[in-house]
PDB file of C-alpha atoms and ligand atoms in Angstrom:
ATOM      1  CA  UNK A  13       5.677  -5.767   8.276  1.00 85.00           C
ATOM      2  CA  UNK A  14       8.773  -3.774   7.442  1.00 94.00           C
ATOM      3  CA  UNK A  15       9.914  -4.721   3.813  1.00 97.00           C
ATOM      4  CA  UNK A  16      12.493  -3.937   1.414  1.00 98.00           C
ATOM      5  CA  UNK A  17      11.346  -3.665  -2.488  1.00 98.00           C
ATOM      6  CA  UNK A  18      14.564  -3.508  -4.264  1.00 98.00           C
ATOM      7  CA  UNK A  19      14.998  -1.819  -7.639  1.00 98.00           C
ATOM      8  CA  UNK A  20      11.821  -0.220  -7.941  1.00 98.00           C
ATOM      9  CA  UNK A  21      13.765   2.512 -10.133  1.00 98.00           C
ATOM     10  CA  UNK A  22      16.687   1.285 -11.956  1.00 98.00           C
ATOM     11  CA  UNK A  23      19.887   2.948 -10.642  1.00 97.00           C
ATOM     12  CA  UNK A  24      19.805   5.294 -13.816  1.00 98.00           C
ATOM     13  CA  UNK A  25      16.789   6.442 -13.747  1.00 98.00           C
ATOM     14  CA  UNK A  26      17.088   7.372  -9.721  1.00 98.00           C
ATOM     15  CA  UNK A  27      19.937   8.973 -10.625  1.00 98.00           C
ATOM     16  CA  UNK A  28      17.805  11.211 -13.497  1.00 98.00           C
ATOM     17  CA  UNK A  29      15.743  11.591 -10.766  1.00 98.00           C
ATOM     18  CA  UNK A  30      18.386  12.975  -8.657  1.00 98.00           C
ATOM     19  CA  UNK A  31      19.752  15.255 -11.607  1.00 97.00           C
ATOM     20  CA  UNK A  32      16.494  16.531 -11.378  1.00 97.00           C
ATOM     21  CA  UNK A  33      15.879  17.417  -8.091  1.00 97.00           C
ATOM     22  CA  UNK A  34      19.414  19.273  -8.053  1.00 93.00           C
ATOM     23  CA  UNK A  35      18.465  22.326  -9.672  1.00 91.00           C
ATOM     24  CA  UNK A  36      14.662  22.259  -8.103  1.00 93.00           C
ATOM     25  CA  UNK A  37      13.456  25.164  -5.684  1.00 93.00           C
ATOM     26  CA  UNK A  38      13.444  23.591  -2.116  1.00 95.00           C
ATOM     27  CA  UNK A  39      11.496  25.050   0.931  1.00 92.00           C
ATOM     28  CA  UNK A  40      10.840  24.228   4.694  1.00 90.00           C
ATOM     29  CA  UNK A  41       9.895  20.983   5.591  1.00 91.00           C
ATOM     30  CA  UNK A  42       7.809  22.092   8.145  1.00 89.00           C
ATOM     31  CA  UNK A  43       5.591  23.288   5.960  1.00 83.00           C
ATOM     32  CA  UNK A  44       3.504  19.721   5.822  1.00 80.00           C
ATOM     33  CA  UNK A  45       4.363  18.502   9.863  1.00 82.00           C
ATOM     34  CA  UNK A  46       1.686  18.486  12.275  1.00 81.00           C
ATOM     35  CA  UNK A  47       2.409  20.767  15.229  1.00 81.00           C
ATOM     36  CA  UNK A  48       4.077  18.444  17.298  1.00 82.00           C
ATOM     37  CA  UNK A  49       6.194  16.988  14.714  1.00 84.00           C
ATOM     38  CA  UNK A  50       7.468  20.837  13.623  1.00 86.00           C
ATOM     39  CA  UNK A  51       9.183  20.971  16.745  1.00 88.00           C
ATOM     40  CA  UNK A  52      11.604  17.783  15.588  1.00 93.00           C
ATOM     41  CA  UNK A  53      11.645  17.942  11.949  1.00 92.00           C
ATOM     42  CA  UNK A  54      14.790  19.889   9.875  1.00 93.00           C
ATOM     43  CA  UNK A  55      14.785  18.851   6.512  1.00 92.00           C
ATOM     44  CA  UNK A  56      13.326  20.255   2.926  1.00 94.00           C
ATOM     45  CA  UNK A  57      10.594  19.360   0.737  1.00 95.00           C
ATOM     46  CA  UNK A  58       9.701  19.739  -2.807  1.00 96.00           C
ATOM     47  CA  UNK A  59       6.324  21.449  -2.689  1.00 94.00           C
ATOM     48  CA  UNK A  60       3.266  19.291  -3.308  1.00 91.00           C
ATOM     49  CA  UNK A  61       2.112  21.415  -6.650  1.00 92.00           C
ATOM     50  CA  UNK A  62       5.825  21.580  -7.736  1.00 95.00           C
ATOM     51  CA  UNK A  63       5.820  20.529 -11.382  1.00 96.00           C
ATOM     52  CA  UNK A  64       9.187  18.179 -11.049  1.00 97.00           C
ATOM     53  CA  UNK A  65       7.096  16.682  -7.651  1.00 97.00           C
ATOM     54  CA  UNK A  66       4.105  15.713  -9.806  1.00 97.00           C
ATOM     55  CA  UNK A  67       6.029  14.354 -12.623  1.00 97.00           C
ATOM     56  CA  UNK A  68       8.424  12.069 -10.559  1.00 98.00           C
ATOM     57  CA  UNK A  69       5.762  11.242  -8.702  1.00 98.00           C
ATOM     58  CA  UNK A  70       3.527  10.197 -11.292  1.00 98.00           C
ATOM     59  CA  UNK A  71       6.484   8.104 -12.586  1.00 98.00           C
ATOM     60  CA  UNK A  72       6.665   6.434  -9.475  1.00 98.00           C
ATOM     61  CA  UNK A  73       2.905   5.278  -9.502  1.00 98.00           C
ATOM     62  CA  UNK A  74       2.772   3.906 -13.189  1.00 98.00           C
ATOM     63  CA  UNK A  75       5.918   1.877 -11.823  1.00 98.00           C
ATOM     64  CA  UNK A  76       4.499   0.399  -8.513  1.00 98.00           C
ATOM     65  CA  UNK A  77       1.379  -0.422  -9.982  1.00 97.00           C
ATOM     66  CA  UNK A  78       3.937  -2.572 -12.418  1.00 97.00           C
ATOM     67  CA  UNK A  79       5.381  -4.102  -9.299  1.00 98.00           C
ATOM     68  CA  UNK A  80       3.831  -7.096  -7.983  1.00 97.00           C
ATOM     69  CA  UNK A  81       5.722  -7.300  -4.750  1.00 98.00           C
ATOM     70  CA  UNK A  82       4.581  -3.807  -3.975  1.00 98.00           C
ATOM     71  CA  UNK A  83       1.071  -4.657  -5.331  1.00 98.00           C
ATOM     72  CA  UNK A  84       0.952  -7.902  -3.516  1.00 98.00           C
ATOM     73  CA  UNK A  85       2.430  -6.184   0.285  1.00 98.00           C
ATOM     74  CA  UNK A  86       0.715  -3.275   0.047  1.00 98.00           C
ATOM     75  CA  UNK A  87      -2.701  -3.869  -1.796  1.00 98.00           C
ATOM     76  CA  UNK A  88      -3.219  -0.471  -2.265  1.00 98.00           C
ATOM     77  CA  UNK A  89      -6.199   1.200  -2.201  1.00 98.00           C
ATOM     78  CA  UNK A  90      -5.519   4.751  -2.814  1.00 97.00           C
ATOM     79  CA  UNK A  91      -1.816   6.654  -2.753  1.00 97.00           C
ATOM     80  CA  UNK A  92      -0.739   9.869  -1.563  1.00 97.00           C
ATOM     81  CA  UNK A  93       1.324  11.474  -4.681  1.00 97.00           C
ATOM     82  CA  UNK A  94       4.846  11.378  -3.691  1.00 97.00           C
ATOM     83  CA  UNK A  95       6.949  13.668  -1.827  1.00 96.00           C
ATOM     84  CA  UNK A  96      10.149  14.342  -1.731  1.00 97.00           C
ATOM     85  CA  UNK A  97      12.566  15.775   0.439  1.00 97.00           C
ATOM     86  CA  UNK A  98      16.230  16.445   1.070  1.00 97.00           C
ATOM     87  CA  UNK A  99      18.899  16.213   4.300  1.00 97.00           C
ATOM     88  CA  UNK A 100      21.891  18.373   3.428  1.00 96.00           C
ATOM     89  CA  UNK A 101      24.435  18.162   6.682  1.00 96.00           C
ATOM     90  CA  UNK A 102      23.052  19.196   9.837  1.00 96.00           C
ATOM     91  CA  UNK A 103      19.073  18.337   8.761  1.00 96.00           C
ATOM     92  CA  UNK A 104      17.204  15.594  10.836  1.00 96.00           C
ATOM     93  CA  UNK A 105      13.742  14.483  11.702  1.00 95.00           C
ATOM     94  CA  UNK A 106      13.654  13.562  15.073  1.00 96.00           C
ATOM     95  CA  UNK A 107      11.223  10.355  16.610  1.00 96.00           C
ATOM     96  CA  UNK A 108       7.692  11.260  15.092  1.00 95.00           C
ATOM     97  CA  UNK A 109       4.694   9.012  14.462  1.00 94.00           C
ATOM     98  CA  UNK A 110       2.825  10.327  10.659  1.00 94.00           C
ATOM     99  CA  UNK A 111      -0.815  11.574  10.823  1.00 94.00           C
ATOM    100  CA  UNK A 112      -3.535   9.137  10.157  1.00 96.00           C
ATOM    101  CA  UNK A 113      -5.067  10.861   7.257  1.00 96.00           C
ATOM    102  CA  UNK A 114      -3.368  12.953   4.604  1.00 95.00           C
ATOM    103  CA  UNK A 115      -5.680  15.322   2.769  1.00 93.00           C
ATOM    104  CA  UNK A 116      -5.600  14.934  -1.404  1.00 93.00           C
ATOM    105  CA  UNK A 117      -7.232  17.527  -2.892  1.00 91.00           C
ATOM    106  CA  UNK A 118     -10.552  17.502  -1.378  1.00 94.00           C
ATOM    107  CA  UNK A 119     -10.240  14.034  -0.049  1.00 94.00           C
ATOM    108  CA  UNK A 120      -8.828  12.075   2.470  1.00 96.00           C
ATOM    109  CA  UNK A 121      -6.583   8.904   2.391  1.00 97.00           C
ATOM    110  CA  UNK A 122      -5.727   6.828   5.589  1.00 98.00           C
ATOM    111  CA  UNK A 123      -2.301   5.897   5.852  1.00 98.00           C
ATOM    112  CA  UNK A 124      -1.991   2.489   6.286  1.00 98.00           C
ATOM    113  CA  UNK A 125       1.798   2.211   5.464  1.00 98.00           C
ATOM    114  CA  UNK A 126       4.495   4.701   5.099  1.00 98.00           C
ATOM    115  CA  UNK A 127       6.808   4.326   2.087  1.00 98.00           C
ATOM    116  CA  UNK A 128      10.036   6.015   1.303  1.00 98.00           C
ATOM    117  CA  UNK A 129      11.878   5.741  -1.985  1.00 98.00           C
ATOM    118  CA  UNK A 130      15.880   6.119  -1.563  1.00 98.00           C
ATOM    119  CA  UNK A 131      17.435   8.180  -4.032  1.00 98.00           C
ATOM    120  CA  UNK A 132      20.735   9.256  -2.888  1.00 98.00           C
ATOM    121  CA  UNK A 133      23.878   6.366  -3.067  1.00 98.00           C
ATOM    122  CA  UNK A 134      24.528   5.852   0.821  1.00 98.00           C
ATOM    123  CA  UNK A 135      28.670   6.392  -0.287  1.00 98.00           C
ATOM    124  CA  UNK A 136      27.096   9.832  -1.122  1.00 97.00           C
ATOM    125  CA  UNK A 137      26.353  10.656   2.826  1.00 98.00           C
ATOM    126  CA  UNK A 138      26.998   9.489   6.385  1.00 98.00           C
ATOM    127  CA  UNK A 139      24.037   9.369   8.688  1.00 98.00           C
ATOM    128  CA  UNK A 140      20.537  10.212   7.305  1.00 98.00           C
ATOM    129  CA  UNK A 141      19.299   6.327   8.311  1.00 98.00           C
ATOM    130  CA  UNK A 142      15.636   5.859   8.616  1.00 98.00           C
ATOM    131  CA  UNK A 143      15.372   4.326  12.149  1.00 98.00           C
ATOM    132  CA  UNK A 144      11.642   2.417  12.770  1.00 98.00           C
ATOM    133  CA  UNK A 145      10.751   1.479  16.217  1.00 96.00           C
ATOM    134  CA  UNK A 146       9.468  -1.599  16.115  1.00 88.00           C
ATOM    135  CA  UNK A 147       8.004  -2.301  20.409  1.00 84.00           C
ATOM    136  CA  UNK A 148      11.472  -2.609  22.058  1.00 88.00           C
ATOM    137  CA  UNK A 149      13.624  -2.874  19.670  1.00 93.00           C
ATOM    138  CA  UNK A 150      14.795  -0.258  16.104  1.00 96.00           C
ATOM    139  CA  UNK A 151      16.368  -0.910  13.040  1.00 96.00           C
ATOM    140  CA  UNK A 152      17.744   1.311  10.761  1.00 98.00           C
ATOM    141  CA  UNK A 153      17.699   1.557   6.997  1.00 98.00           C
ATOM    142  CA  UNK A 154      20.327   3.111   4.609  1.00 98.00           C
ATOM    143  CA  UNK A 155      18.915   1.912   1.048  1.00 98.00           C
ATOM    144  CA  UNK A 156      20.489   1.561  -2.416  1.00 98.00           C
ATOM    145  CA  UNK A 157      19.383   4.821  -4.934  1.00 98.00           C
ATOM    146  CA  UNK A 158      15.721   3.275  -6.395  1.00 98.00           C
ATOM    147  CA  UNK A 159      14.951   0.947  -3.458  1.00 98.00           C
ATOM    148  CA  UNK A 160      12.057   1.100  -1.541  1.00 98.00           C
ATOM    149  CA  UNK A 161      11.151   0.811   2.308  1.00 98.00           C
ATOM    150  CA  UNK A 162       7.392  -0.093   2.949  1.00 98.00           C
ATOM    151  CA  UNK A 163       6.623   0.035   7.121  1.00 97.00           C
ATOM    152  CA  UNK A 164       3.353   0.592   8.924  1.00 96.00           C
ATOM    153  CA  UNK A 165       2.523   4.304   9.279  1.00 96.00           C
ATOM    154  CA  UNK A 166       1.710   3.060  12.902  1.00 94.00           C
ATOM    155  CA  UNK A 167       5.639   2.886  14.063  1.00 96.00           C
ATOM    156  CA  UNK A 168       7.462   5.964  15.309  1.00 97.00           C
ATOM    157  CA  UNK A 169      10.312   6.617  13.474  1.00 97.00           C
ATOM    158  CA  UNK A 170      13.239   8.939  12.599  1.00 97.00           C
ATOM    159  CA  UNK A 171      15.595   9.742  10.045  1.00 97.00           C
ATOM    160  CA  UNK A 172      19.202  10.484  12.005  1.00 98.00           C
ATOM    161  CA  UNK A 173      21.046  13.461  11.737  1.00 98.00           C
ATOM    162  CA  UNK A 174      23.230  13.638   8.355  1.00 98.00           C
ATOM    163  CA  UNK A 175      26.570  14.438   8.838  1.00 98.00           C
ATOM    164  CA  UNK A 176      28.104  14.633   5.924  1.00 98.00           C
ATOM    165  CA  UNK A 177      26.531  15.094   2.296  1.00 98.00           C
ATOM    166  CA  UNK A 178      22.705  14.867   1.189  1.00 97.00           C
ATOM    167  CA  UNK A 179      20.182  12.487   1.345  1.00 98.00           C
ATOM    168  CA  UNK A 180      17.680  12.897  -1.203  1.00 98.00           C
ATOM    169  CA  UNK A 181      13.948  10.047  -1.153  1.00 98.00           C
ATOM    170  CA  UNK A 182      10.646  10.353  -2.438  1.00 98.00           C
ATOM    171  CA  UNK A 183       8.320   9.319   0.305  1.00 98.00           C
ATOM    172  CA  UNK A 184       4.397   8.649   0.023  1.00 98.00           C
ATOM    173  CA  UNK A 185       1.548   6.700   1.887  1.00 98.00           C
ATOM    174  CA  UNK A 186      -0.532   4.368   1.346  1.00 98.00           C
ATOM    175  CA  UNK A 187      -4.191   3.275   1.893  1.00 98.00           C
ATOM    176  CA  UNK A 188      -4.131  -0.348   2.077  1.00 98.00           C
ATOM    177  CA  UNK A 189      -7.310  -2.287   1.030  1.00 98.00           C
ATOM    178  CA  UNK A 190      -6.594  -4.283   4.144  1.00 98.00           C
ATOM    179  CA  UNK A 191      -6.598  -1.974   7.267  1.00 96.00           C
ATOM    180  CA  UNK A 192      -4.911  -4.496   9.638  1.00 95.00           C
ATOM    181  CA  UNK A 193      -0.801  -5.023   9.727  1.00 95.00           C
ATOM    182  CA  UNK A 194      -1.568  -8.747  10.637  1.00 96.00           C
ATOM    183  CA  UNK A 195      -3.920  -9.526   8.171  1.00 97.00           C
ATOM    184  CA  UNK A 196      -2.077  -7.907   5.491  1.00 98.00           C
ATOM    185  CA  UNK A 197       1.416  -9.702   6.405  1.00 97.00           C
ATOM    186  CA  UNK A 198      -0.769 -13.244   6.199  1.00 98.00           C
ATOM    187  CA  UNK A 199      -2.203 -12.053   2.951  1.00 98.00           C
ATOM    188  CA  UNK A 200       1.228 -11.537   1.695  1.00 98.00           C
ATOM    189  CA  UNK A 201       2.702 -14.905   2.764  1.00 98.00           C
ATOM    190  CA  UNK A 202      -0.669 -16.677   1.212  1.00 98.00           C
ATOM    191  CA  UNK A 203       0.228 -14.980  -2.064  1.00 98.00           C
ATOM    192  CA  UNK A 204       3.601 -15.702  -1.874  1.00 98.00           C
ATOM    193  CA  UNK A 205       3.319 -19.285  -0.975  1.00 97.00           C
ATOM    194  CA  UNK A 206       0.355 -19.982  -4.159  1.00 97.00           C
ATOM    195  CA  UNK A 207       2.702 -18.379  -6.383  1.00 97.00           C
ATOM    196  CA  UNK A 208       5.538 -20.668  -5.441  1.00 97.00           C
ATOM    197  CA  UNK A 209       2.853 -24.002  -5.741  1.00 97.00           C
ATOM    198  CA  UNK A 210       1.596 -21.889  -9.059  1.00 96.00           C
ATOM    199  CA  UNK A 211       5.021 -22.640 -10.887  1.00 97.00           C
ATOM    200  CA  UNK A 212       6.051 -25.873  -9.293  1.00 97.00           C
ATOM    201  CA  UNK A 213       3.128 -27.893  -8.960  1.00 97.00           C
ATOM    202  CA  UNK A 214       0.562 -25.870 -11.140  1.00 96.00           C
ATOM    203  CA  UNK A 215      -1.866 -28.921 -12.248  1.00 96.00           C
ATOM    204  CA  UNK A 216      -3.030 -30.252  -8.111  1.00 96.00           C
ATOM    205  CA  UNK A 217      -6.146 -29.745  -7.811  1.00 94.00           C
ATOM    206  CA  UNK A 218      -6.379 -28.210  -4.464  1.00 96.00           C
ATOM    207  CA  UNK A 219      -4.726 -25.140  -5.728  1.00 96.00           C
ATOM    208  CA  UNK A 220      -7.967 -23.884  -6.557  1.00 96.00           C
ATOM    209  CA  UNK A 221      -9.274 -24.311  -3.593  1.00 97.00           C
ATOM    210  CA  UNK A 222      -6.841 -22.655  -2.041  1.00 96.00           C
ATOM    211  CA  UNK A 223      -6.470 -19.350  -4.470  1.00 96.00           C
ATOM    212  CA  UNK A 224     -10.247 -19.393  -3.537  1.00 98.00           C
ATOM    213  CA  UNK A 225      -8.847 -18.697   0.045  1.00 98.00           C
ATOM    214  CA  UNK A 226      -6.883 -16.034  -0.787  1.00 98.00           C
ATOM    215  CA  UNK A 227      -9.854 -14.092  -2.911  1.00 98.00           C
ATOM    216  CA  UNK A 228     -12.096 -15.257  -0.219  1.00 98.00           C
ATOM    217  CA  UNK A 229     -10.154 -13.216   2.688  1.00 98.00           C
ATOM    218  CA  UNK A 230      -9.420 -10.664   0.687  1.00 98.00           C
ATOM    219  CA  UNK A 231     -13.413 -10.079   0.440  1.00 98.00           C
ATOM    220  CA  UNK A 232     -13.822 -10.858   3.884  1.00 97.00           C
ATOM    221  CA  UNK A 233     -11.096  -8.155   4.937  1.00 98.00           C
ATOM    222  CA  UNK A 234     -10.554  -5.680   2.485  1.00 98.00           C
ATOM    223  CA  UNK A 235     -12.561  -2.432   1.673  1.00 96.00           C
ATOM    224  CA  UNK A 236     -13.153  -0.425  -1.296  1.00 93.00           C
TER     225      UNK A 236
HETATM  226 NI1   NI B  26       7.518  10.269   8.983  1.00 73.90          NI
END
């Protein structure tokens, strides 16, 4: 399931955010790639104990766990503190696929889904898309400043050369309570769909039954 949160920082605040990141010390990318994706990424990261990184990031977590379509795609488990990096012209990260597990401190968190937070207004740069293959076929995804792209950390993807500009995102992963893309994307609809009967037909009886559904698959899928 490839979805688009919208708004998940109001446009001022993303563009605090990108006030912010301005003046911040950059360094390589390739710092955090695995050894074959070294060879295709070009781009700069904030580093993961950099003060400004922690502090945007944290105000990115008190705000998804705010946001119920987030809470509802997702149903995260546990998520990696949030990144961010920058694509001034020239930078690229070619077709990579992200580990499975990202070390956090002393722990490890699967990635289940691979989130990236737009920051940057696209007028502000040309290329810089992020490009998910999805079996044949790719799409690409150019975001408003505070939107949010949620794919499965399973796809390959890229983010295309920039050609003009910067492209500044936070980017972070998830570990989903449910493991499975499928299961997840029917969990979603359910909750979707009860919500909808929730508000417009709130007093028939079978509701129950069928919120007991939901819970119920959630037990019988998810982890904790
Ligand atoms: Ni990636």
């Amino acid at each position: 399931m490839l979805l688009t949160i919208p708004g998940v920082l109001e446009a001022q605040e993303a563009a605090s955010f990108r006030q912010a990141l301005e003046s911040a010390e950059w360094s390589d990318g390739r710092a955090t790639a695995g050894y074959l994706s070294q060879r295709v990424k070009d781009n700069e990261q904030l580093r993961e104990d950099h003060p400004l990184a922690q502090k945007l990031g944290t105000r990115i977590l008190d705000l998804l766990e705010r946001n119920q379509t987030f809470v509802s795609a997702a149903l995260p488990l546990k998520i990696v503190p949030p990144l961010f990096n920058r694509y001034q012209t020239g930078k690229t990260y070619g077709r990579h696929i992200d580990g499975g597990m990202r070390p956090v401190g002393p722990h490890r968190v699967r990635t289940d889904l691979s989130a990236t937070l737009f920051l940057s207004p696209p007028e502000n740069y040309d290329g810089g898309e992020l490009i998910v293959e999805d079996g044949a076929s790719e799409r690409a995804f150019k975001l408003k400043p505070g939107d949010l792209l949620l794919y499965p950390a399973t796809s390959v993807h890229r983010v295309a050369p920039v050609t003009r500009g910067e492209r500044l995102a936070g980017f972070f992963w998830i570990q989903s309570m449910v493991r499975g893309n499928e299961q997840r994307a029917l969990l979603f609809q359910l909750d979707n769909a009860l919500r909808l009967l929730g508000r417009d037909v709130p007093d028939h009886p079978s509701l129950v039954e069928m919120m007991g559904i939901y819970h119920n698959l959630i037990r019988q899928w998810g982890e904790s």
